[in-house]
Amino acid sequence: MNDQGEFYALQSLCGHQNLPLAGGKVWQGVIDCPWHHFQYDIRTGENLYPKRIYLLNTLPKLGEQISPLCIYPVRIVDEQVQVEVPQACESG
Ligand code: FES
């Protein structure tokens, strides 16, 4: 994805219910899942919402659903966006 001229690549499925993040709005470094509005930092994959809003120790099921998204290194070569997909998931 392209956010203000910077390119990022991250896993395509949301940690909440494994639904596609495709079509989610990106704004100021945050992608908003189009299904139930979980939000992730596109640079680190960190869950920002609901993680920063709810007390997760009181909602154990939610705690399982907010793991960070995998992020993938991106580089631009001859005006092409290249994404490296490593064997193991990286996050923040
Ligand atoms: S599937 Fe993304 S918020 Fe529910």
PDB file of N, CA, C and O in Angstrom, residues 27-62:
ATOM      1  N   TRP A  27      -5.001   5.902   6.451  1.00  0.00           N
ATOM      2  CA  TRP A  27      -4.910   7.325   6.765  1.00  0.00           C
ATOM      3  C   TRP A  27      -3.848   7.535   7.826  1.00  0.00           C
ATOM      4  O   TRP A  27      -3.880   6.899   8.883  1.00  0.00           O
ATOM      5  N   GLN A  28      -2.893   8.359   7.520  1.00  0.00           N
ATOM      6  CA  GLN A  28      -1.811   8.719   8.442  1.00  0.00           C
ATOM      7  C   GLN A  28      -1.160   7.495   9.079  1.00  0.00           C
ATOM      8  O   GLN A  28      -1.005   7.406  10.291  1.00  0.00           O
ATOM      9  N   GLY A  29      -0.821   6.528   8.232  1.00  0.00           N
ATOM     10  CA  GLY A  29      -0.069   5.366   8.710  1.00  0.00           C
ATOM     11  C   GLY A  29      -0.892   4.295   9.378  1.00  0.00           C
ATOM     12  O   GLY A  29      -0.338   3.368   9.968  1.00  0.00           O
ATOM     13  N   VAL A  30      -2.221   4.399   9.279  1.00  0.00           N
ATOM     14  CA  VAL A  30      -3.096   3.423   9.930  1.00  0.00           C
ATOM     15  C   VAL A  30      -4.066   2.855   8.894  1.00  0.00           C
ATOM     16  O   VAL A  30      -4.651   3.612   8.116  1.00  0.00           O
ATOM     17  N   ILE A  31      -4.197   1.513   8.884  1.00  0.00           N
ATOM     18  CA  ILE A  31      -5.238   0.907   8.049  1.00  0.00           C
ATOM     19  C   ILE A  31      -6.393   0.505   8.947  1.00  0.00           C
ATOM     20  O   ILE A  31      -6.199  -0.031  10.041  1.00  0.00           O
ATOM     21  N   ASP A  32      -7.591   0.784   8.441  1.00  0.00           N
ATOM     22  CA  ASP A  32      -8.825   0.495   9.164  1.00  0.00           C
ATOM     23  C   ASP A  32      -9.499  -0.680   8.458  1.00  0.00           C
ATOM     24  O   ASP A  32      -9.881  -0.574   7.288  1.00  0.00           O
ATOM     25  N   CYS A  33      -9.632  -1.815   9.146  1.00  0.00           N
ATOM     26  CA  CYS A  33     -10.250  -2.996   8.542  1.00  0.00           C
ATOM     27  C   CYS A  33     -11.692  -2.667   8.155  1.00  0.00           C
ATOM     28  O   CYS A  33     -12.451  -2.131   8.971  1.00  0.00           O
ATOM     29  N   PRO A  34     -12.076  -2.988   6.908  1.00  0.00           N
ATOM     30  CA  PRO A  34     -13.418  -2.612   6.460  1.00  0.00           C
ATOM     31  C   PRO A  34     -14.544  -3.411   7.113  1.00  0.00           C
ATOM     32  O   PRO A  34     -15.709  -3.044   6.987  1.00  0.00           O
ATOM     33  N   TRP A  35     -14.215  -4.466   7.847  1.00  0.00           N
ATOM     34  CA  TRP A  35     -15.277  -5.328   8.397  1.00  0.00           C
ATOM     35  C   TRP A  35     -15.778  -4.836   9.739  1.00  0.00           C
ATOM     36  O   TRP A  35     -16.965  -4.590   9.922  1.00  0.00           O
ATOM     37  N   HIS A  36     -14.887  -4.710  10.720  1.00  0.00           N
ATOM     38  CA  HIS A  36     -15.318  -4.311  12.066  1.00  0.00           C
ATOM     39  C   HIS A  36     -14.406  -3.233  12.648  1.00  0.00           C
ATOM     40  O   HIS A  36     -14.403  -2.980  13.845  1.00  0.00           O
ATOM     41  N   HIS A  37     -13.570  -2.671  11.794  1.00  0.00           N
ATOM     42  CA  HIS A  37     -12.770  -1.482  12.125  1.00  0.00           C
ATOM     43  C   HIS A  37     -11.633  -1.695  13.124  1.00  0.00           C
ATOM     44  O   HIS A  37     -11.268  -0.758  13.835  1.00  0.00           O
ATOM     45  N   PHE A  38     -11.085  -2.896  13.176  1.00  0.00           N
ATOM     46  CA  PHE A  38      -9.804  -3.017  13.854  1.00  0.00           C
ATOM     47  C   PHE A  38      -8.826  -2.141  13.074  1.00  0.00           C
ATOM     48  O   PHE A  38      -8.928  -2.027  11.853  1.00  0.00           O
ATOM     49  N   GLN A  39      -7.864  -1.555  13.772  1.00  0.00           N
ATOM     50  CA  GLN A  39      -6.907  -0.663  13.114  1.00  0.00           C
ATOM     51  C   GLN A  39      -5.481  -1.118  13.415  1.00  0.00           C
ATOM     52  O   GLN A  39      -5.181  -1.556  14.534  1.00  0.00           O
ATOM     53  N   TYR A  40      -4.622  -0.980  12.394  1.00  0.00           N
ATOM     54  CA  TYR A  40      -3.239  -1.423  12.494  1.00  0.00           C
ATOM     55  C   TYR A  40      -2.297  -0.343  11.991  1.00  0.00           C
ATOM     56  O   TYR A  40      -2.589   0.327  10.999  1.00  0.00           O
ATOM     57  N   ASP A  41      -1.135  -0.248  12.656  1.00  0.00           N
ATOM     58  CA  ASP A  41      -0.051   0.602  12.169  1.00  0.00           C
ATOM     59  C   ASP A  41       0.555  -0.092  10.955  1.00  0.00           C
ATOM     60  O   ASP A  41       1.018  -1.235  11.068  1.00  0.00           O
ATOM     61  N   ILE A  42       0.561   0.546   9.800  1.00  0.00           N
ATOM     62  CA  ILE A  42       1.041  -0.123   8.585  1.00  0.00           C
ATOM     63  C   ILE A  42       2.558  -0.246   8.550  1.00  0.00           C
ATOM     64  O   ILE A  42       3.093  -0.990   7.752  1.00  0.00           O
ATOM     65  N   ARG A  43       3.267   0.468   9.402  1.00  0.00           N
ATOM     66  CA  ARG A  43       4.739   0.336   9.451  1.00  0.00           C
ATOM     67  C   ARG A  43       5.174  -0.824  10.317  1.00  0.00           C
ATOM     68  O   ARG A  43       6.161  -1.484  10.047  1.00  0.00           O
ATOM     69  N   THR A  44       4.432  -1.096  11.386  1.00  0.00           N
ATOM     70  CA  THR A  44       4.851  -2.121  12.348  1.00  0.00           C
ATOM     71  C   THR A  44       3.901  -3.315  12.398  1.00  0.00           C
ATOM     72  O   THR A  44       4.266  -4.356  12.934  1.00  0.00           O
ATOM     73  N   GLY A  45       2.689  -3.157  11.901  1.00  0.00           N
ATOM     74  CA  GLY A  45       1.676  -4.204  12.001  1.00  0.00           C
ATOM     75  C   GLY A  45       0.954  -4.216  13.331  1.00  0.00           C
ATOM     76  O   GLY A  45       0.022  -4.996  13.527  1.00  0.00           O
ATOM     77  N   GLU A  46       1.359  -3.353  14.257  1.00  0.00           N
ATOM     78  CA  GLU A  46       0.750  -3.349  15.595  1.00  0.00           C
ATOM     79  C   GLU A  46      -0.734  -3.014  15.536  1.00  0.00           C
ATOM     80  O   GLU A  46      -1.154  -2.113  14.814  1.00  0.00           O
ATOM     81  N   ASN A  47      -1.507  -3.733  16.338  1.00  0.00           N
ATOM     82  CA  ASN A  47      -2.918  -3.401  16.477  1.00  0.00           C
ATOM     83  C   ASN A  47      -3.036  -2.141  17.330  1.00  0.00           C
ATOM     84  O   ASN A  47      -2.463  -2.062  18.419  1.00  0.00           O
ATOM     85  N   LEU A  48      -3.757  -1.158  16.824  1.00  0.00           N
ATOM     86  CA  LEU A  48      -3.957   0.098  17.551  1.00  0.00           C
ATOM     87  C   LEU A  48      -5.351   0.182  18.156  1.00  0.00           C
ATOM     88  O   LEU A  48      -5.543   0.793  19.201  1.00  0.00           O
ATOM     89  N   TYR A  49      -6.304  -0.401  17.458  1.00  0.00           N
ATOM     90  CA  TYR A  49      -7.677  -0.458  17.982  1.00  0.00           C
ATOM     91  C   TYR A  49      -8.196  -1.872  17.733  1.00  0.00           C
ATOM     92  O   TYR A  49      -8.040  -2.374  16.616  1.00  0.00           O
ATOM     93  N   PRO A  50      -8.691  -2.530  18.699  1.00  0.00           N
ATOM     94  CA  PRO A  50      -9.114  -2.049  20.023  1.00  0.00           C
ATOM     95  C   PRO A  50      -8.050  -2.142  21.109  1.00  0.00           C
ATOM     96  O   PRO A  50      -8.326  -1.787  22.255  1.00  0.00           O
ATOM     97  N   LYS A  51      -6.852  -2.560  20.775  1.00  0.00           N
ATOM     98  CA  LYS A  51      -5.836  -2.809  21.804  1.00  0.00           C
ATOM     99  C   LYS A  51      -5.667  -1.636  22.772  1.00  0.00           C
ATOM    100  O   LYS A  51      -5.515  -1.831  23.971  1.00  0.00           O
ATOM    101  N   ARG A  52      -5.665  -0.415  22.236  1.00  0.00           N
ATOM    102  CA  ARG A  52      -5.399   0.741  23.102  1.00  0.00           C
ATOM    103  C   ARG A  52      -6.640   1.270  23.812  1.00  0.00           C
ATOM    104  O   ARG A  52      -6.549   2.239  24.564  1.00  0.00           O
ATOM    105  N   ILE A  53      -7.765   0.636  23.565  1.00  0.00           N
ATOM    106  CA  ILE A  53      -9.020   1.137  24.138  1.00  0.00           C
ATOM    107  C   ILE A  53      -9.527   0.247  25.275  1.00  0.00           C
ATOM    108  O   ILE A  53      -9.963   0.746  26.312  1.00  0.00           O
ATOM    109  N   TYR A  54      -9.451  -1.063  25.095  1.00  0.00           N
ATOM    110  CA  TYR A  54     -10.063  -1.983  26.053  1.00  0.00           C
ATOM    111  C   TYR A  54      -9.038  -2.598  26.997  1.00  0.00           C
ATOM    112  O   TYR A  54      -7.871  -2.794  26.624  1.00  0.00           O
ATOM    113  N   LEU A  55      -9.465  -2.943  28.171  1.00  0.00           N
ATOM    114  CA  LEU A  55      -8.624  -3.657  29.126  1.00  0.00           C
ATOM    115  C   LEU A  55      -8.623  -5.128  28.717  1.00  0.00           C
ATOM    116  O   LEU A  55      -9.586  -5.847  28.937  1.00  0.00           O
ATOM    117  N   LEU A  56      -7.538  -5.547  28.099  1.00  0.00           N
ATOM    118  CA  LEU A  56      -7.515  -6.884  27.508  1.00  0.00           C
ATOM    119  C   LEU A  56      -7.525  -7.986  28.550  1.00  0.00           C
ATOM    120  O   LEU A  56      -7.965  -9.093  28.268  1.00  0.00           O
ATOM    121  N   ASN A  57      -7.072  -7.682  29.767  1.00  0.00           N
ATOM    122  CA  ASN A  57      -7.094  -8.740  30.773  1.00  0.00           C
ATOM    123  C   ASN A  57      -8.522  -9.089  31.197  1.00  0.00           C
ATOM    124  O   ASN A  57      -8.762 -10.106  31.811  1.00  0.00           O
ATOM    125  N   THR A  58      -9.465  -8.241  30.840  1.00  0.00           N
ATOM    126  CA  THR A  58     -10.862  -8.547  31.151  1.00  0.00           C
ATOM    127  C   THR A  58     -11.574  -9.149  29.942  1.00  0.00           C
ATOM    128  O   THR A  58     -12.711  -9.579  30.051  1.00  0.00           O
ATOM    129  N   LEU A  59     -10.889  -9.142  28.792  1.00  0.00           N
ATOM    130  CA  LEU A  59     -11.483  -9.666  27.555  1.00  0.00           C
ATOM    131  C   LEU A  59     -10.485 -10.620  26.887  1.00  0.00           C
ATOM    132  O   LEU A  59      -9.865 -10.284  25.879  1.00  0.00           O
ATOM    133  N   PRO A  60     -10.316 -11.818  27.441  1.00  0.00           N
ATOM    134  CA  PRO A  60      -9.281 -12.721  26.917  1.00  0.00           C
ATOM    135  C   PRO A  60      -9.466 -13.080  25.450  1.00  0.00           C
ATOM    136  O   PRO A  60      -8.485 -13.206  24.714  1.00  0.00           O
ATOM    137  N   LYS A  61     -10.678 -13.232  24.972  1.00  0.00           N
ATOM    138  CA  LYS A  61     -10.909 -13.563  23.563  1.00  0.00           C
ATOM    139  C   LYS A  61     -10.387 -12.444  22.669  1.00  0.00           C
ATOM    140  O   LYS A  61      -9.761 -12.689  21.637  1.00  0.00           O
ATOM    141  N   LEU A  62     -10.619 -11.218  23.062  1.00  0.00           N
ATOM    142  CA  LEU A  62     -10.134 -10.077  22.290  1.00  0.00           C
ATOM    143  C   LEU A  62      -8.608 -10.058  22.277  1.00  0.00           C
ATOM    144  O   LEU A  62      -7.985  -9.765  21.267  1.00  0.00           O
TER     145      LEU A  62
END
